[in-house]
Tab-separated table of C-alpha atoms in Angstrom:
chain	number	residue	atom	x	y	z
A	14	MET	CA	25.183	11.878	26.193
A	15	ALA	CA	26.146	11.622	29.861
A	16	TYR	CA	23.221	10.414	31.952
A	17	TYR	CA	24.511	11.889	35.274
A	18	ASN	CA	24.567	15.476	33.883
A	19	ARG	CA	20.856	15.523	33.131
A	20	GLU	CA	18.434	17.637	35.072
A	21	PRO	CA	15.691	15.758	36.991
A	22	GLU	CA	13.002	17.011	34.593
A	23	ILE	CA	14.767	15.378	31.628
A	24	THR	CA	15.605	12.196	33.564
A	25	ASN	CA	11.980	11.684	34.612
A	26	MET	CA	10.759	12.364	31.091
A	27	ILE	CA	13.115	9.769	29.597
A	28	LYS	CA	11.974	7.192	32.152
A	29	SER	CA	8.381	7.900	31.134
A	30	HIS	CA	9.286	7.487	27.452
A	31	GLU	CA	11.125	4.255	28.229
A	32	ARG	CA	8.055	2.784	29.942
A	33	ARG	CA	5.907	3.687	26.931
A	34	ALA	CA	8.511	2.250	24.554
A	35	ASN	CA	8.540	-1.038	26.470
A	36	ARG	CA	4.747	-1.269	26.248
A	37	MET	CA	4.864	-0.732	22.475
A	38	LEU	CA	7.627	-3.299	21.987
A	39	GLN	CA	5.845	-5.856	24.142
A	40	HIS	CA	2.750	-5.421	22.000
A	41	ALA	CA	4.664	-5.436	18.675
A	42	GLN	CA	6.606	-8.681	19.264
A	43	SER	CA	9.169	-7.654	16.644
A	44	SER	CA	12.900	-8.178	17.121
A	45	ARG	CA	13.509	-5.933	14.099
A	46	LEU	CA	11.607	-3.128	15.821
A	47	LEU	CA	13.483	-3.755	19.077
A	48	GLU	CA	16.751	-3.476	17.168
A	49	ALA	CA	15.748	-0.045	15.822
A	50	PHE	CA	14.861	1.185	19.327
A	51	ASN	CA	18.018	-0.194	20.930
A	52	LYS	CA	20.217	1.483	18.366
A	53	ILE	CA	18.931	4.798	19.711
A	54	TRP	CA	18.458	3.840	23.356
A	55	VAL	CA	22.085	2.865	23.766
A	56	SER	CA	22.970	6.423	22.775
A	57	ILE	CA	20.388	7.908	25.122
A	58	GLU	CA	20.877	5.831	28.271
A	59	ASN	CA	23.800	3.549	27.503
A	60	LYS	CA	21.610	0.435	27.783
A	61	GLU	CA	19.294	-1.749	25.734
A	62	LEU	CA	15.583	-2.206	26.268
A	63	PRO	CA	14.224	-5.603	27.466
A	64	ASN	CA	13.500	-8.236	24.829
A	65	PHE	CA	9.788	-9.032	24.988
A	66	VAL	CA	9.639	-11.084	21.763
A	67	SER	CA	7.997	-14.400	22.609
A	68	LYS	CA	5.470	-14.992	19.806
A	69	ASN	CA	5.568	-15.640	16.091
A	70	VAL	CA	2.903	-13.033	15.302
A	71	MET	CA	4.036	-9.437	14.811
A	72	ASP	CA	1.514	-6.673	15.361
A	73	PHE	CA	2.542	-3.058	14.998
A	74	ASN	CA	1.734	0.040	12.994
A	75	VAL	CA	4.711	2.237	12.196
A	76	ALA	CA	2.519	5.327	11.809
A	77	ASP	CA	1.143	4.838	15.344
A	78	ILE	CA	4.637	4.381	16.797
A	79	LYS	CA	5.920	7.486	15.020
A	80	SER	CA	2.928	9.403	16.372
A	81	GLU	CA	3.915	8.295	19.880
A	82	ILE	CA	7.491	9.468	19.305
A	83	ASN	CA	6.165	12.819	18.083
A	84	ASP	CA	4.417	13.119	21.448
A	85	TRP	CA	7.766	12.509	23.143
A	86	ILE	CA	9.307	15.277	21.068
A	87	LYS	CA	6.467	17.573	22.111
A	88	ASP	CA	7.123	16.690	25.756
A	89	LEU	CA	10.750	17.720	25.337
A	90	LYS	CA	9.891	20.981	23.608
A	91	ASP	CA	7.364	21.814	26.326
A	92	CYS	CA	10.011	21.113	28.960
A	93	GLN	CA	12.451	23.410	27.184
A	94	GLU	CA	9.840	26.140	26.877
A	95	ASN	CA	8.923	25.870	30.593
A	96	ALA	CA	12.589	26.141	31.560
A	97	ARG	CA	12.984	29.230	29.389
A	98	ARG	CA	9.924	30.929	30.836
A	99	LYS	CA	10.959	30.107	34.382
A	100	PHE	CA	14.434	31.508	33.829
A	101	GLU	CA	13.136	34.700	32.202
A	102	SER	CA	10.675	35.260	35.071
A	103	MET	CA	13.502	35.406	37.608
A	104	GLU	CA	14.492	38.910	38.679
A	105	ASP	CA	18.046	37.940	39.588
A	106	PRO	CA	18.872	34.438	38.240
A	107	SER	CA	21.943	32.778	39.704
A	108	PRO	CA	24.713	31.033	37.703
A	109	GLU	CA	23.108	27.736	38.807
A	110	ASP	CA	19.792	28.826	37.288
A	111	LEU	CA	21.549	29.678	34.016
A	112	ARG	CA	23.379	26.343	34.006
A	113	LYS	CA	20.102	24.457	34.591
A	114	ARG	CA	18.376	26.216	31.699
A	115	ASN	CA	21.322	25.584	29.365
A	116	ASN	CA	21.543	21.920	30.393
A	117	ILE	CA	17.854	21.375	29.653
A	118	THR	CA	18.141	23.136	26.295
A	119	SER	CA	21.213	21.100	25.336
A	120	ASP	CA	19.610	17.790	26.361
A	121	VAL	CA	16.365	18.586	24.528
A	122	VAL	CA	18.201	19.357	21.279
A	123	LEU	CA	20.208	16.123	21.472
A	124	LEU	CA	17.227	13.977	22.462
A	125	ILE	CA	15.022	15.356	19.699
A	126	SER	CA	17.793	14.531	17.235
A	127	GLN	CA	17.913	10.952	18.572
A	128	TYR	CA	14.135	10.586	18.359
A	129	GLU	CA	14.165	11.847	14.776
A	130	ASN	CA	16.823	9.252	14.005
A	131	LEU	CA	14.564	6.635	15.580
A	132	LYS	CA	11.697	7.691	13.324
A	133	ASN	CA	13.987	7.362	10.289
A	134	GLY	CA	14.980	3.900	11.513
A	135	LEU	CA	11.302	2.969	11.748
A	136	ASP	CA	10.819	4.039	8.135
A	137	GLN	CA	13.534	1.556	7.155
A	138	VAL	CA	11.891	-1.179	9.250
A	139	GLU	CA	8.591	-0.518	7.509
A	140	GLN	CA	10.281	-0.599	4.107
A	141	ASP	CA	12.040	-3.865	4.956
A	142	PHE	CA	8.744	-5.472	5.924
A	143	SER	CA	7.110	-4.073	2.810
A	144	ASN	CA	9.843	-5.551	0.598
A	145	VAL	CA	9.570	-8.943	2.288
A	146	ALA	CA	5.794	-8.900	1.985
A	147	ARG	CA	6.005	-8.016	-1.694
A	148	THR	CA	8.500	-10.810	-2.292
A	149	HIS	CA	6.017	-13.364	-0.998
A	150	ARG	CA	2.895	-11.674	-2.337
A	151	ALA	CA	3.543	-12.673	-5.956
A	152	PRO	CA	3.537	-16.474	-5.471
A	153	MET	CA	0.641	-16.176	-3.036
A	154	ARG	CA	-1.365	-14.211	-5.563
A	155	GLU	CA	-0.560	-16.681	-8.331
A	156	ALA	CA	-1.634	-19.541	-6.056
A	157	LEU	CA	-4.939	-17.822	-5.269
A	158	THR	CA	-5.599	-17.316	-8.991
A	159	ASP	CA	-4.844	-21.000	-9.643
A	160	ILE	CA	-7.258	-21.984	-6.872
A	161	SER	CA	-9.919	-19.717	-8.355
A	162	ILE	CA	-9.409	-21.243	-11.827
A	163	LEU	CA	-9.660	-24.753	-10.352
A	164	TYR	CA	-12.776	-23.840	-8.371
A	165	ASN	CA	-14.495	-22.465	-11.478
A	166	SER	CA	-13.577	-25.606	-13.424
A	167	VAL	CA	-14.754	-28.098	-10.800
A	168	ASN	CA	-17.970	-26.216	-10.075
A	169	HIS	CA	-18.670	-25.325	-13.711
A	170	VAL	CA	-18.697	-21.614	-12.944
A	171	LYS	CA	-19.121	-19.674	-16.184
A	172	GLY	CA	-18.064	-16.109	-16.869
A	173	ASP	CA	-19.562	-13.663	-19.349
A	174	PHE	CA	-17.304	-14.934	-22.168
A	175	SER	CA	-16.916	-18.619	-21.287
A	176	ASP	CA	-18.510	-19.783	-24.540
A	177	TYR	CA	-15.837	-18.221	-26.723
A	178	LYS	CA	-13.475	-20.854	-28.099
A	179	ASN	CA	-11.088	-18.596	-30.033
A	180	VAL	CA	-9.562	-15.717	-28.120
A	181	SER	CA	-6.669	-13.454	-29.052
A	182	VAL	CA	-4.855	-11.467	-26.368
A	183	TYR	CA	-2.594	-8.575	-27.356
A	184	VAL	CA	0.096	-7.347	-24.945
A	185	HIS	CA	2.149	-4.201	-25.593
A	186	GLY	CA	5.729	-3.437	-24.626
A	187	ILE	CA	7.298	-0.931	-22.237
A	188	GLU	CA	7.022	2.815	-22.865
A	189	ASP	CA	3.864	1.968	-24.765
A	190	ASP	CA	0.151	1.453	-24.206
A	191	GLY	CA	-2.641	-0.378	-25.983
A	192	ASP	CA	-3.079	2.166	-28.783
A	193	GLY	CA	-0.756	0.443	-31.237
A	194	PHE	CA	-2.403	-2.948	-30.917
A	195	ASN	CA	-5.823	-1.303	-30.782
A	196	ASN	CA	-5.286	0.011	-34.322
A	197	SER	CA	-3.780	-3.253	-35.581
A	198	VAL	CA	-6.595	-5.373	-34.177
A	199	ARG	CA	-9.214	-3.139	-35.777
A	200	LYS	CA	-7.592	-3.842	-39.134
A	201	ALA	CA	-7.217	-7.564	-38.475
A	202	ALA	CA	-10.666	-8.251	-36.969
A	203	LYS	CA	-13.338	-9.938	-39.078
A	204	ASP	CA	-17.103	-9.752	-39.364
A	205	GLY	CA	-18.755	-11.032	-36.176
A	206	ASP	CA	-15.713	-10.426	-33.971
A	207	ILE	CA	-15.721	-8.532	-30.693
A	208	ILE	CA	-12.887	-6.329	-29.429
A	209	ILE	CA	-12.462	-5.637	-25.725
A	210	ARG	CA	-9.869	-3.117	-24.637
A	211	ILE	CA	-8.838	-3.416	-20.990
A	212	ASN	CA	-7.255	-0.091	-20.034
A	213	SER	CA	-4.586	0.518	-17.425
A	214	ASP	CA	-7.173	2.131	-15.114
A	215	LYS	CA	-9.199	-1.134	-15.278
A	216	THR	CA	-11.981	0.415	-17.385
A	217	ARG	CA	-13.130	-1.539	-20.438
A	218	GLU	CA	-14.190	-0.589	-23.928
A	219	TYR	CA	-16.347	-2.864	-26.109
A	220	TYR	CA	-16.485	-2.898	-29.916
A	221	ILE	CA	-18.354	-5.077	-32.410
A	222	ILE	CA	-17.348	-5.777	-36.015
A	223	GLU	CA	-19.912	-6.048	-38.798
A	224	ILE	CA	-20.065	-5.702	-42.565
A	225	ILE	CA	-22.434	-3.034	-43.884
A	226	ASN	CA	-22.785	-2.538	-47.648
A	227	GLY	CA	-19.592	-4.463	-48.181
A	228	GLU	CA	-17.587	-2.290	-45.798
A	229	LYS	CA	-16.191	-3.298	-42.403
A	230	VAL	CA	-17.719	-1.189	-39.666
A	231	ILE	CA	-16.468	-1.005	-36.085
A	232	LYS	CA	-19.038	0.136	-33.542
A	233	ARG	CA	-18.440	0.983	-29.919
A	234	VAL	CA	-20.923	-0.492	-27.475
A	235	GLU	CA	-21.447	1.282	-24.167
A	236	GLY	CA	-21.052	-1.313	-21.473
A	237	LEU	CA	-21.265	-5.083	-21.058
A	238	LYS	CA	-25.028	-5.112	-20.670
A	239	LYS	CA	-25.556	-3.605	-24.134
A	240	LEU	CA	-22.850	-5.842	-25.605
A	241	LYS	CA	-24.829	-8.891	-24.500
A	242	ASP	CA	-27.755	-7.670	-26.603
A	243	THR	CA	-25.697	-7.610	-29.815
A	244	LYS	CA	-25.806	-10.248	-32.522
A	245	GLN	CA	-22.048	-10.708	-32.258
A	246	TYR	CA	-22.232	-11.644	-28.571
A	247	LYS	CA	-25.312	-13.850	-28.842
A	248	GLU	CA	-24.063	-15.888	-31.797
A	249	LYS	CA	-20.416	-16.041	-30.726
A	250	ALA	CA	-19.461	-17.046	-34.229
A	251	GLY	CA	-16.484	-14.731	-34.393
A	252	ARG	CA	-13.271	-14.303	-32.448
A	253	LEU	CA	-12.865	-12.429	-29.186
A	254	HIS	CA	-9.949	-9.950	-29.309
A	255	ILE	CA	-8.637	-8.593	-26.011
A	256	VAL	CA	-6.270	-5.625	-26.155
A	257	TYR	CA	-4.680	-5.712	-22.730
A	258	GLU	CA	-3.021	-2.585	-21.378
A	259	THR	CA	-0.831	-3.236	-18.370
A	260	GLU	CA	-1.636	-1.336	-15.181
A	261	HIS	CA	1.961	-0.077	-15.025
A	262	MET	CA	4.004	0.949	-18.040
A	263	ASN	CA	7.153	-0.918	-17.074
A	264	GLU	CA	5.759	-3.674	-14.914
A	265	HIS	CA	7.634	-6.952	-14.688
A	266	ARG	CA	6.435	-9.770	-16.968
A	267	GLN	CA	5.409	-11.882	-13.968
A	268	ALA	CA	3.175	-9.086	-12.691
A	269	THR	CA	1.508	-8.892	-16.111
A	270	SER	CA	1.006	-12.658	-16.169
A	271	ASP	CA	-0.647	-12.589	-12.745
A	272	ASP	CA	-2.845	-9.594	-13.605
A	273	LEU	CA	-3.874	-11.050	-16.944
A	274	ALA	CA	-4.695	-14.482	-15.524
A	275	GLU	CA	-6.898	-12.906	-12.879
A	276	LYS	CA	-8.825	-10.821	-15.413
A	277	LEU	CA	-9.219	-13.628	-17.962
A	278	ASN	CA	-10.473	-15.918	-15.217
A	279	GLU	CA	-13.046	-13.319	-14.161
A	280	MET	CA	-14.226	-13.223	-17.783
A	281	GLY	CA	-14.578	-17.012	-17.810
A	282	LEU	CA	-11.798	-17.602	-20.339
A	283	MET	CA	-9.508	-19.812	-18.258
A	284	ASN	CA	-11.392	-23.004	-19.028
A	285	GLU	CA	-10.737	-26.301	-20.790
A	286	GLU	CA	-12.443	-25.320	-24.057
A	287	THR	CA	-11.183	-21.792	-24.695
A	288	LYS	CA	-7.856	-21.523	-26.484
A	289	ILE	CA	-5.853	-18.326	-26.254
A	290	ASP	CA	-3.603	-17.003	-28.996
A	291	MET	CA	-1.078	-14.527	-27.566
A	292	PHE	CA	0.332	-11.575	-29.513
A	293	GLY	CA	3.128	-9.475	-28.044
A	294	HIS	CA	5.169	-6.523	-29.192
A	295	SER	CA	8.617	-5.792	-27.747
A	296	TYR	CA	8.622	-6.588	-23.997
A	297	GLY	CA	5.022	-7.698	-24.469
A	298	GLY	CA	6.537	-10.821	-26.037
A	299	ARG	CA	8.325	-11.613	-22.782
A	300	ARG	CA	5.084	-10.998	-20.947
A	301	SER	CA	3.225	-13.321	-23.309
A	302	LEU	CA	5.809	-16.088	-22.998
A	303	GLN	CA	5.680	-15.763	-19.200
A	304	PHE	CA	1.897	-16.181	-19.294
A	305	ALA	CA	2.306	-19.258	-21.485
A	306	MET	CA	4.841	-20.716	-19.050
A	307	ASP	CA	2.451	-20.095	-16.155
A	308	TYR	CA	-0.709	-21.320	-17.931
A	309	PRO	CA	0.412	-23.607	-20.791
A	310	VAL	CA	-2.876	-25.519	-20.896
A	311	HIS	CA	-4.749	-22.386	-21.917
A	312	VAL	CA	-2.343	-20.987	-24.547
A	313	ARG	CA	-2.467	-22.298	-28.100
A	314	SER	CA	-0.013	-19.989	-29.855
A	315	ILE	CA	2.365	-17.074	-29.291
A	316	THR	CA	3.231	-14.502	-31.944
A	317	THR	CA	5.745	-11.766	-31.159
A	318	ILE	CA	7.477	-8.989	-33.030
A	319	GLY	CA	10.500	-6.993	-31.919
A	320	THR	CA	10.792	-8.928	-28.667
A	321	PRO	CA	14.139	-8.773	-26.834
A	322	TYR	CA	14.336	-12.406	-25.719
A	323	ASP	CA	17.976	-11.810	-24.865
A	324	LYS	CA	19.373	-9.077	-22.611
A	325	ASN	CA	18.890	-5.643	-24.089
A	326	ILE	CA	21.668	-3.045	-24.235
A	327	LEU	CA	19.356	-0.031	-24.046
A	328	ALA	CA	17.481	-1.541	-21.106
A	329	ILE	CA	20.764	-2.168	-19.305
A	330	GLY	CA	21.740	1.460	-19.802
A	331	ALA	CA	18.334	2.760	-18.683
A	332	ASN	CA	18.313	0.534	-15.618
A	333	ARG	CA	21.778	1.475	-14.426
A	334	ALA	CA	21.483	5.209	-15.154
A	335	ARG	CA	17.871	5.839	-14.203
A	336	TRP	CA	18.468	9.556	-13.563
A	337	LEU	CA	19.480	9.917	-17.205
A	338	ALA	CA	16.829	7.578	-18.591
A	339	ASP	CA	14.087	9.407	-16.675
A	340	SER	CA	15.284	12.863	-17.744
A	341	PRO	CA	12.957	15.110	-19.793
A	342	LEU	CA	15.036	14.247	-22.849
A	343	ALA	CA	14.830	10.442	-22.631
A	344	LYS	CA	11.474	10.132	-20.781
A	345	ARG	CA	11.889	6.412	-20.044
A	346	HIS	CA	9.860	6.388	-16.780
A	347	THR	CA	11.928	3.532	-15.373
A	348	MET	CA	10.234	3.744	-11.960
A	349	ASP	CA	6.699	3.309	-13.313
A	350	THR	CA	6.413	-0.196	-11.973
A	351	SER	CA	4.072	-2.502	-10.128
A	352	GLU	CA	4.854	-3.824	-6.653
A	353	TYR	CA	6.132	-7.146	-7.968
A	354	LEU	CA	9.488	-8.126	-6.450
A	355	ASP	CA	11.502	-10.883	-8.106
A	356	PHE	CA	12.901	-13.598	-5.857
A	357	LYS	CA	16.214	-13.315	-7.696
A	358	GLU	CA	18.124	-10.419	-6.187
A	359	ASP	CA	19.922	-9.785	-9.490
A	360	ASN	CA	16.539	-8.997	-11.025
A	361	ARG	CA	15.830	-6.228	-8.511
A	362	ASN	CA	16.714	-2.594	-8.287
A	363	ASN	CA	16.668	-0.230	-5.332
A	364	ASP	CA	15.480	3.314	-4.944
A	365	GLU	CA	15.998	4.965	-1.552
A	366	GLY	CA	15.599	1.676	0.290
A	367	LYS	CA	12.678	0.361	-1.752
A	368	ASP	CA	13.359	-2.743	-3.797
A	369	TYR	CA	11.444	-3.186	-7.017
A	370	SER	CA	11.571	-5.289	-10.177
A	371	ASN	CA	10.341	-4.144	-13.563
A	372	ALA	CA	10.911	-4.536	-17.280
A	373	TYR	CA	14.250	-2.745	-17.183
A	374	THR	CA	15.713	-4.794	-14.334
A	375	ASP	CA	14.433	-7.920	-16.071
A	376	MET	CA	16.108	-7.184	-19.409
A	377	ASP	CA	19.258	-5.964	-17.686
A	378	SER	CA	19.929	-9.120	-15.721
A	379	GLU	CA	18.236	-12.009	-17.451
A	380	ALA	CA	17.792	-13.507	-20.867
A	381	MET	CA	14.585	-15.536	-21.247
A	382	THR	CA	16.653	-18.638	-21.919
A	383	GLU	CA	17.507	-18.778	-18.194
A	384	ASP	CA	13.870	-19.223	-17.203
A	385	ILE	CA	13.308	-21.635	-20.077
A	386	ASN	CA	16.263	-23.821	-19.069
A	387	HIS	CA	15.103	-23.788	-15.454
A	388	LEU	CA	11.613	-24.774	-16.583
A	389	LYS	CA	13.054	-27.507	-18.795
A	390	SER	CA	14.782	-29.183	-15.842
A	391	ALA	CA	12.255	-28.408	-13.105
A	392	ASN	CA	9.049	-29.028	-15.045
A	393	PRO	CA	9.703	-30.859	-18.318
A	394	GLU	CA	5.971	-31.413	-18.916
A	395	VAL	CA	5.372	-27.666	-19.176
A	396	TYR	CA	8.372	-27.343	-21.469
A	397	GLN	CA	6.877	-30.042	-23.708
A	398	LYS	CA	3.636	-28.062	-23.848
A	399	LEU	CA	5.617	-25.014	-24.983
A	400	GLN	CA	7.221	-27.139	-27.687
A	401	LYS	CA	3.785	-28.092	-28.993
A	402	MET	CA	2.589	-24.478	-29.162
A	403	ASP	CA	2.824	-22.576	-32.420
A	404	ILE	CA	5.391	-19.916	-31.556
A	405	THR	CA	6.276	-17.292	-34.147
A	406	ALA	CA	9.001	-14.736	-33.461
A	407	ALA	CA	8.921	-12.000	-36.092
A	408	ALA	CA	11.770	-9.523	-36.474
A	409	GLY	CA	11.511	-5.989	-37.739
A	410	TYR	CA	14.336	-4.806	-39.957
A	411	ARG	CA	15.075	-1.788	-42.097
A	412	THR	CA	16.995	-0.953	-45.246
A	413	GLU	CA	19.166	1.998	-46.114
A	414	ASP	CA	20.714	3.498	-49.188
A	415	THR	CA	24.300	2.340	-49.023
A	416	VAL	CA	27.270	2.302	-51.343
A	417	SER	CA	29.760	-0.555	-51.333
A	418	PHE	CA	33.223	0.005	-52.803
A	419	SER	CA	35.736	-2.663	-53.706
A	420	PRO	CA	38.722	-2.916	-56.073
A	421	TYR	CA	36.523	-4.833	-58.505
A	422	TYR	CA	33.053	-3.199	-58.390
A	423	THR	CA	30.874	-0.491	-56.897
A	424	ALA	CA	27.353	-1.374	-55.682
A	425	SER	CA	24.776	1.115	-54.540
A	426	GLY	CA	21.084	1.106	-53.717
A	427	LYS	CA	18.919	-0.117	-50.880
A	428	HIS	CA	20.395	-2.832	-48.734
A	429	LYS	CA	19.147	-4.628	-45.659
A	430	ILE	CA	21.639	-3.482	-43.077
A	431	ASN	CA	20.384	-4.491	-39.637
A	432	SER	CA	17.421	-4.857	-37.300
A	433	ASP	CA	15.078	-2.184	-36.004
A	434	ASP	CA	17.988	-0.342	-34.285
A	435	ILE	CA	16.691	-1.314	-30.820
A	436	VAL	CA	16.677	-5.125	-30.750
A	437	SER	CA	18.916	-7.387	-32.793
A	438	VAL	CA	17.392	-9.838	-35.250
A	439	GLU	CA	18.876	-12.737	-33.278
A	440	SER	CA	17.146	-11.552	-30.114
A	441	GLN	CA	13.840	-10.862	-31.889
A	442	HIS	CA	13.935	-14.311	-33.446
A	443	GLY	CA	14.458	-15.892	-30.037
A	444	ASP	CA	17.525	-17.782	-31.211
A	445	ILE	CA	18.499	-18.359	-27.571
A	446	LEU	CA	15.228	-20.252	-26.955
A	447	GLY	CA	16.383	-23.248	-28.938
A	448	ASP	CA	13.714	-25.386	-30.591
A	449	LEU	CA	10.717	-23.509	-29.164
A	450	ILE	CA	10.422	-21.073	-32.068
A	451	ASP	CA	8.621	-22.513	-35.089
A	452	LYS	CA	8.706	-19.570	-37.503
A	453	LYS	CA	10.964	-16.530	-37.833
A	454	PRO	CA	9.542	-14.120	-40.413
A	455	GLU	CA	11.141	-10.730	-41.054
A	456	ILE	CA	9.139	-7.568	-41.663
A	457	GLU	CA	10.586	-4.381	-43.092
A	458	VAL	CA	9.567	-1.361	-41.021
A	459	LYS	CA	10.063	2.362	-41.432
A	460	GLY	CA	12.042	4.486	-39.000
A	461	SER	CA	15.742	4.878	-38.404
A	462	GLY	CA	18.171	5.264	-35.532
A	463	VAL	CA	17.582	5.254	-31.796
A	464	THR	CA	15.479	8.445	-31.664
A	465	ASN	CA	12.990	7.273	-34.310
A	466	PRO	CA	13.520	3.507	-34.426
A	467	GLY	CA	11.651	1.068	-36.588
A	468	HIS	CA	10.804	-0.669	-33.321
A	469	ILE	CA	7.941	1.729	-32.584
A	470	TYR	CA	6.328	1.135	-35.980
A	471	GLU	CA	6.367	-2.669	-35.934
A	472	VAL	CA	3.025	-3.363	-34.279
A	473	GLU	CA	1.051	-1.298	-36.804
A	474	ASP	CA	2.949	-2.470	-39.881
A	475	SER	CA	0.640	-3.849	-42.580
A	476	GLU	CA	2.706	-7.058	-42.860
A	477	PHE	CA	2.312	-7.669	-39.128
A	478	VAL	CA	-1.445	-7.067	-39.392
A	479	ASP	CA	-1.464	-9.697	-42.151
A	480	LEU	CA	0.434	-12.023	-39.833
A	481	ILE	CA	-2.184	-11.512	-37.099
A	482	GLN	CA	-4.947	-12.418	-39.549
A	483	GLU	CA	-3.010	-15.437	-40.797
A	484	VAL	CA	-2.369	-16.784	-37.300
A	485	ASN	CA	-5.942	-16.218	-36.115
A	486	LYS	CA	-7.365	-17.974	-39.171
A	487	LYS	CA	-4.970	-20.918	-38.958
A	488	GLU	CA	-5.441	-21.462	-35.218
A	489	ALA	CA	-9.220	-21.281	-35.460
A	490	GLU	CA	-9.178	-23.954	-38.148
């Protein structure tokens, strides 16, 4: 855009906008913001704006800056409208009058386009800052939780459930919620136990277990205050079961670990006496192992079923073809994710400039053995604590009617043919985790194929409910 062809009205307006831009940049103290402005200003006036960055503290609001630019656009439109009205009011406009009106109109159109481009550039600046902030938010949040746990320990701060010694925490997988474990825990719970369901919307449900006329009865209690009046809470002779539903369906395992630690600490369960037994289904097993890696002192055992400890083929496909995975047919909801952003770029994905990390990116790029090996070299004491935990990795499998032909015999009937059609037995058993896994039971589950896999039936299988009871009894003893 040639500066010398502009009409005085446009030239004066740009100078006014430049002065206002300089004031904003001087206040913002952001070289990234200056870069976005200069990219446009070079096109407008063939020069860059002064560099006012002299501090380490950045202070700017993108919405306010965009509002200012909208005012500039209004100035330009008003100028164009005034030129039009003035020209139309002339009884006998000269060729010079026509040229002036056309010049103003042409400049306004081009300048508005540049200002709109500037606003788009500001959106990218805001997204860049948001991504950076989210990258550093996770370790900061984890550190704050650790400080809170330490403070409660040193100052003997007790939560509402601090006196419980035996606690089971149940964590579901992706594309799932707490309903599956909620049903399993009801079957596994014993007389005197309490069940707390923490929902994704942060609401909580409370249930007590008692035996009436020889039958197990599960009663819902409305609110914590009424729970405290129950025999089960006062005596604390039973086990506390916590069915934890993640706030986001596909949130990254680290986000779940941070959320869970914060909530358990608020309940008074992150103390020296309470021992937590983790139960995870599918990706919930990764989440549980991550929590154990982060808080090994508080975890006594981990029991998983159907967990993809290795990379997962279906997750890789869903992550790399999100448009297909999120279609009405597949309904994978791959973008339903928390704001956690993994430090490892390979563990991230990008959607229109926004970086994010969730269960799909995690299982696409990383097998759990990578984190375990890193932990083993960086913090061998934590790895030793994992070795001492009771870790059970159960695998779901199925059988089919098959016929085997050979030159010598024909065999038919039901045969164990493979895993649950979603996760291989080797992955479910955590073979890549080396000597961490203590037991590797196999449970036959119903279901078949990818559309109705045995994977979705594992958590409610009667054999897995028996396993929950067995683990809870053994660990309590």
